[in-house]
Amino acid sequence: SLPYLLAANPINTYKPVKLSTAEAVAAALYILGMTEEADDVMSAFKWGHSFITLNREWLDAYAECSTSGEVVQVQQEIMNEHTRD
């Protein structure tokens, strides 16, 4: 499964983990280091650029992880910070 991210699609804007299929694919590509491909996927939608912009800091943090344990730790930190706001 994908780590904690915010949706940018018109139906679920700013809702955590309510990603569209395109957002999920773009997130996976981005985290795997395929940022251009992630941008290509999202460029098909008027709101597409918003997803990467909204989540860039988190996507970058997840992309830096080497293990699933690190992803879980980063996700927990992000969730703690986000739910505190």
Steps between C-alpha positions, in 0.01 A plus 500: 500500500601861460603715793298792635436768235230758433271479199481791258225362277179706487292241685732446797716813512721512813360172631772265622540167318199560271716499188373448148660221300709756311621656826592157636696412186674838500587465868652156446701625202621805691605301805690259274694793353305524176396862550467586131268205447297607804467848351396346166220302667368805683529731198190333355283679759432872549561456873785252453789733582336570835553144623878509466519856633281420801695187593852580372664524845345172611571325169863607523521372858355162401732481198803537728403189699691178442276257687131452568574565867640841414188576293279407795706721731487799262128442446437504875692826536302653212167382640584630848594838356203519262236401753642748751424792264 
